[in-house]
Amino acid sequence: MEIERKFLISGFPEQFPEVRRAILEQGYLAVDPVVRIRKTTPNEGDASYKLCFKGEGTLVRQETELAISAQVFQELCALLKKPLLRKAFRTYLLPDGHTLECNCVFLPGNQVFWYAEVEF
């Protein structure tokens, strides 16, 4: 079960200690319910791959993630109707101990969309 709040931001914050940095590539196999694949490439270390299912809801919903191989990820990419989304991803430690996850989503036409989330 995940409980999260999302926020629009204008860039990566500078006032919190950075914990992690990665590039994410994700695609949506379905949107109702959400079925997503994701490749996470950290600054250090090997890429990881996940298949994620998200249940109904906005603030609180069921989320199930399964680790998959690079080969399965590529096979599922072939099923996507739209290209993978690419994101710059960073996490920060908040003073209350929660983690702030910040994303810069790269859109067509050299545009970007920024958002952050905190999971409880």
Backbone as a ProteinNet text record, in pm:
[ID]
protein_1_A
[PRIMARY]
MEIERKFLISGFPEQFPEVRRAILEQGYLAVDPVVRIRKTTPNEGDASYKLCFKGEGTLVRQETELAISAQVFQELCALLKKPLLRKAFRTYLLPDGHTLECNCVFLPGNQVFWYAEVEF
[TERTIARY]
85	0	89.4	60.5	137.7	46	99.6	32.9	131.2	91.6	185.4	116	195.6	152.9	245	188.6	267.6	261.7	371.1	384.9	449.3	404.3	473.9	593.6	707.5	828.2	888.2	986.4	1047.6	1192.4	1241.8	1379.1	1417.2	1536.8	1583.9	1615.8	1572.7	1597.1	1745	1787.8	1926.8	1938.3	1823.8	1829	1830.3	1815	1812.5	1930.1	1978.6	2088.2	2041.3	2117	2084.6	2127.5	2037.6	2062.9	2096.8	2025.2	2038.2	2008.6	2070.6	2049.9	2044.2	1950.8	1937.8	1866.2	1873.2	1793	1688.2	1562.6	1452.2	1398	1365.8	1294.9	1173.8	1055	935.6	831.3	754	647.5	523.6	409.5	281.2	217.1	198	131.1	-20.3	-68.3	-210.8	-222.9	-336.8	-357.2	-474.7	-557.1	-671	-695.1	-629.9	-537	-400.2	-318.1	-184.4	-96.2	-36.1	64.5	182.6	295.9	409.7	536.3	627.1	761	859.5	968.7	1066.2	1207.6	1296.8	1440.7	1501.1	1576.3	1641.8	1792.3	1859.2	2004.6	2064	2117.7	2175.8	2309.7	2353.1	2483.9	2594.6	2578.8	2676.1	2602.4	2652.9	2590.4	2518.5	2460	2392.8	2246.5	2191.8	2049.1	1963.8	1843.7	1744.9	1616.1	1532.8	1412.2	1295.2	1179.1	1061.4	935.4	843	706.2	620.6	537.1	459.9	311.6	232.6	86.4	37.3	-50.1	-106.3	-257.6	-314.9	-459.1	-528.1	-658.1	-738.3	-705.4	-730.2	-710	-613.1	-607.9	-515.6	-419.5	-472	-386.6	-334.9	-420.3	-383.1	-423	-328.9	-361.3	-261.3	-304.2	-220	-116.1	9.1	115.4	194.1	211.7	289.4	398.3	524.5	637.1	706.4	742.2	813.9	942.7	1053	1179	1169.3	1216.2	1218.9	1359.1	1389.8	1520.7	1523.3	1643.8	1658.4	1589.4	1597.7	1534.3	1382	1322.1	1176.2	1137.7	1217.8	1191.5	1187.1	1285.6	1289.7	1169.8	1131.8	1015.4	888.5	875	757.3	760.8	879	890.3	827.9	841.8	785.4	633	570.1	424.3	372	460.9	419.1	362.3	257.4	197	261	332.7	401.2	545.5	634.3	775.2	792.7	903.2	937.6	952.5	906.9	933.3	1071.9	1143.6	1277.1	1274.2	1330.7	1328.9	1466.2	1502.8	1613.6	1549.1	1602	1540.7	1642.8	1600.8	1686.8	1602.7	1664	1596.4	1674.4	1600.7	1657.2	1601.5	1680.1	1636	1574.5	1449.3	1380.7	1410.4	1399.5	1430.6	1350.4	1227.7	1145	1174.1	1272.6	1310	1247	1145.6	1085.5	1181	1152.9	1232.7	1151	1212	1151.5	1206.6	1117.5	1157.5	1124.4	1224.9	1206	1234.9	1150.8	1161.2	1159.3	1246.6	1243.5	1211.3	1089.2	1044	1076.1	1146.9	1183.6	1071.2	1015.8	902.6	949.2	869.4	905.5	923.1	1006.7	1029.2	1116.6	1205.1	1296.8	1225.8	1105.9	1032.8	1052.7	1034	1045.5	927.6	897.2	790.3	851	839.4	899	790.6	815.2	725.8	803.7	747.8	808.8	699.9	741.5	645.8	711.4	627.7	668.8	576.9	636.8	558	556.3	439.5	422.1	395.5
-117.2	0	123.4	217.9	341.4	458.7	551.5	677.5	785.5	871.7	972.7	1105.2	1209.4	1344.2	1391.1	1454.5	1504	1656	1714.9	1860.2	1902.1	2014.4	2074.2	2150.9	2136.4	2209.8	2273	2359.5	2426.8	2384	2291.1	2243.3	2156.5	2099.1	2018.8	2109.7	2072.9	2158.6	2157.4	2267.3	2278.9	2277.2	2286.9	2303	2171.1	2056.8	1927.6	1841.8	1753.4	1664.9	1562.2	1552.5	1456	1315.8	1218.9	1080.5	994.4	1015	926.9	1001.8	955	1014.3	902.1	912.3	808.2	865.2	788.9	815.1	704.5	743.8	648.4	648.5	530.8	517.6	430.2	481.9	404.9	415.9	309.6	303.8	243.7	276.2	232	131	10	-94.9	-77.8	-21.8	5.4	120.1	190.2	301.7	281.6	181.3	156.4	7.7	-58.3	-6	21.6	95.3	129.3	4.9	-23.8	-129.4	-63.5	-56.9	20.9	-63.8	-37.1	-94.3	19.4	-11	94.1	37.5	111.7	86.2	198.9	163.6	262.8	245.1	349.4	346.5	446.8	398.5	490.1	545.4	656.5	712.5	610.4	529.3	425	292.6	191.7	60.2	23.7	-95.4	-149.3	-107.5	-111.9	-81.6	-191.7	-153.2	-249.1	-228.2	-331.4	-331.1	-378.2	-311.2	-348.1	-343.2	-428.4	-427	-385.1	-283.1	-226.7	-224.7	-264.2	-259.1	-163.2	-69.4	24.8	13.8	3.9	-7.5	127.4	126	247.9	338.8	466.7	564.8	672.2	779.2	888.8	910.9	927.4	950.5	819.5	717.9	586.4	481.1	393	285.3	171.3	55.3	-62.9	-50.4	-82.5	-84.1	-213.1	-287	-409.9	-398.7	-417.2	-410.9	-546.3	-587.4	-712.3	-684	-739.9	-728.7	-814	-760.8	-835	-823.4	-905.8	-903.1	-796.4	-763.3	-669.3	-723.2	-854.1	-915.7	-901.4	-928.5	-913.5	-766.8	-674.7	-532	-498.3	-545.2	-516.3	-578.4	-699.4	-763.5	-683.8	-632.6	-552.2	-415.8	-361	-234.2	-245.1	-363	-384.2	-375.4	-390.1	-383.4	-241.8	-147.5	-11	58.7	137.5	214.2	352	394.1	524.2	502.8	594.9	579.6	585.6	530.6	538.8	684.4	716.4	847.3	840.8	949.6	956.3	1064	1029.9	1122.5	1128	1247.2	1261.6	1254	1168.7	1138.2	1161.6	1230.7	1251.4	1237.4	1186	1179.1	1261.4	1317.3	1404.3	1364.1	1381.6	1355.2	1482.5	1470.6	1584.4	1588.4	1705.1	1716.5	1622.1	1584.2	1496.2	1347.7	1317.9	1179.4	1119.4	1184.9	1136.4	1160.5	1096	1113.9	1189.4	1291.1	1368	1313.7	1266.9	1216	1321.2	1367	1472.5	1419.5	1460.5	1413.1	1529.2	1520.9	1610.3	1521.6	1533.8	1451.1	1524.9	1457.4	1516.1	1491.4	1600	1594.9	1629.9	1597.8	1635.4	1786.3	1826.2	1968.4	2034.8	1959.9	2012.5	2077.5	2029.8	2079	1982.1	2033.1	1949.6	1974.9	1875.2	1884.4	1837.6	1919.9	1891.3	1854.7	1752.4	1721.9	1648.5	1653	1585.6	1509.1	1407.4	1333.4	1287.3	1275.3	1220.7	1103.1	987.5	869.5	850.3	814.5	794.9	649.7
0	0	0	-86.8	-87.9	-54.8	20	50.7	9.4	-83	-130.7	-157.5	-151.2	-188.6	-298.8	-401.5	-514.4	-518	-567.4	-571.7	-703.5	-760	-873.5	-820.1	-886	-847	-971.7	-954.4	-1069.6	-1092.2	-1012.8	-1028.7	-910.6	-917.7	-805.2	-686.9	-566.7	-449.4	-409.5	-352.6	-307.8	-156	-85.3	59.6	136.8	69.3	137.9	92.9	179.8	140	35.6	-72.6	-178.3	-135.7	-159.3	-120.5	-241.7	-349.9	-465	-593.7	-702	-833.8	-936.7	-1032.8	-1135	-1257.2	-1364.7	-1484	-1491	-1509.4	-1519.2	-1661.6	-1709.8	-1836.3	-1806.9	-1837.2	-1805.1	-1914.4	-1924.1	-2022.4	-1959.7	-2016.3	-1962.2	-2056.7	-2004.5	-2080.4	-2072	-1961.3	-1940.9	-1841.2	-1845.1	-1752.6	-1658	-1680.3	-1591.5	-1576.4	-1483.7	-1383.9	-1446	-1372.6	-1421.1	-1418.1	-1533.2	-1544.9	-1614.8	-1543.9	-1590.1	-1585.6	-1679.7	-1673	-1651.1	-1579.5	-1550.1	-1546.7	-1609.4	-1600.6	-1518.4	-1415.1	-1330.6	-1344.8	-1389.8	-1405.2	-1306.9	-1194.1	-1095.8	-1145.3	-1083.4	-1118	-1095.8	-992.7	-963.7	-955.8	-1022.5	-1016	-1143.8	-1142.4	-1259.9	-1264.9	-1384.9	-1405.1	-1343.1	-1299.3	-1249.9	-1328.5	-1331.7	-1412.8	-1327.8	-1342.4	-1263.4	-1347.8	-1309.7	-1359.9	-1242.2	-1260.3	-1149.1	-1183.2	-1084.9	-1094.3	-986.6	-1024.5	-927.8	-929.1	-810.7	-796.6	-806.7	-781.3	-786.5	-669.6	-688.7	-582.8	-626.2	-547.7	-577.2	-461.1	-341.4	-225.2	-166.1	-163.4	-109.1	-211.7	-245.6	-338.5	-326.6	-371.4	-371.3	-482.8	-451.3	-551.6	-533.6	-643.2	-641.3	-746.6	-705.3	-797.6	-802.2	-922.3	-942.6	-1018.2	-973.4	-1046	-1171.9	-1284.5	-1410.3	-1470	-1567.3	-1632.5	-1741.9	-1787.3	-1898.5	-2023	-2044.1	-2160.9	-2155.4	-2040.5	-2026.5	-2044.8	-1990.6	-2008.3	-2157.7	-2234.6	-2378.2	-2450.4	-2411.2	-2472.6	-2444.9	-2322.5	-2288.4	-2357.4	-2379.2	-2452.4	-2591.4	-2651.9	-2785.6	-2785.6	-2668.9	-2658.5	-2634.7	-2606.2	-2574.6	-2697.6	-2675.1	-2784.2	-2798	-2693.5	-2694.5	-2649.8	-2686	-2646.7	-2494.4	-2447.2	-2305.5	-2263.9	-2143.5	-2083.3	-2019.7	-2025.6	-1965.2	-1857.6	-1740.1	-1627.3	-1560.7	-1515.9	-1421.5	-1283.5	-1197.1	-1068	-957	-852.9	-735.7	-609.4	-504.7	-375.1	-274	-178.7	-75.3	60.4	162.7	298.9	356.4	401	462.8	611.9	675.9	819.2	908.4	866.4	949.8	926.5	840.7	814.4	689.7	632.4	508.1	391.3	280.3	159.6	55.7	-3.3	-110.7	-242.1	-330.9	-461.3	-566.1	-639.3	-738.3	-878	-972.9	-1110.2	-1207.8	-1306.5	-1422	-1541.4	-1594.6	-1706	-1835.1	-1925.1	-2053.9	-2153.5	-2207.4	-2299.4	-2440.5	-2541.5	-2678.9	-2692.2	-2785.6	-2810.6	-2706.6	-2643.9	-2541.8	-2424.8	-2393	-2276.9	-2161.2	-2039.7	-1920.9	-1828.9	-1747.4	-1647	-1515.6	-1412.8	-1281.8	-1180.8	-1101.6	-990	-881.3	-761.9	-647.9	-574.1	-498.5	-416.6	-287.9	-186.9	-58.4	-29.3	-1.3	32.1	183.3	234.8	378.8	408.5
[MASK]
++++++++++++++++++++++++++++++++++++++++++++++++++++++++++++++++++++++++++++++++++++++++++++++++++++++++++++++++++++++++

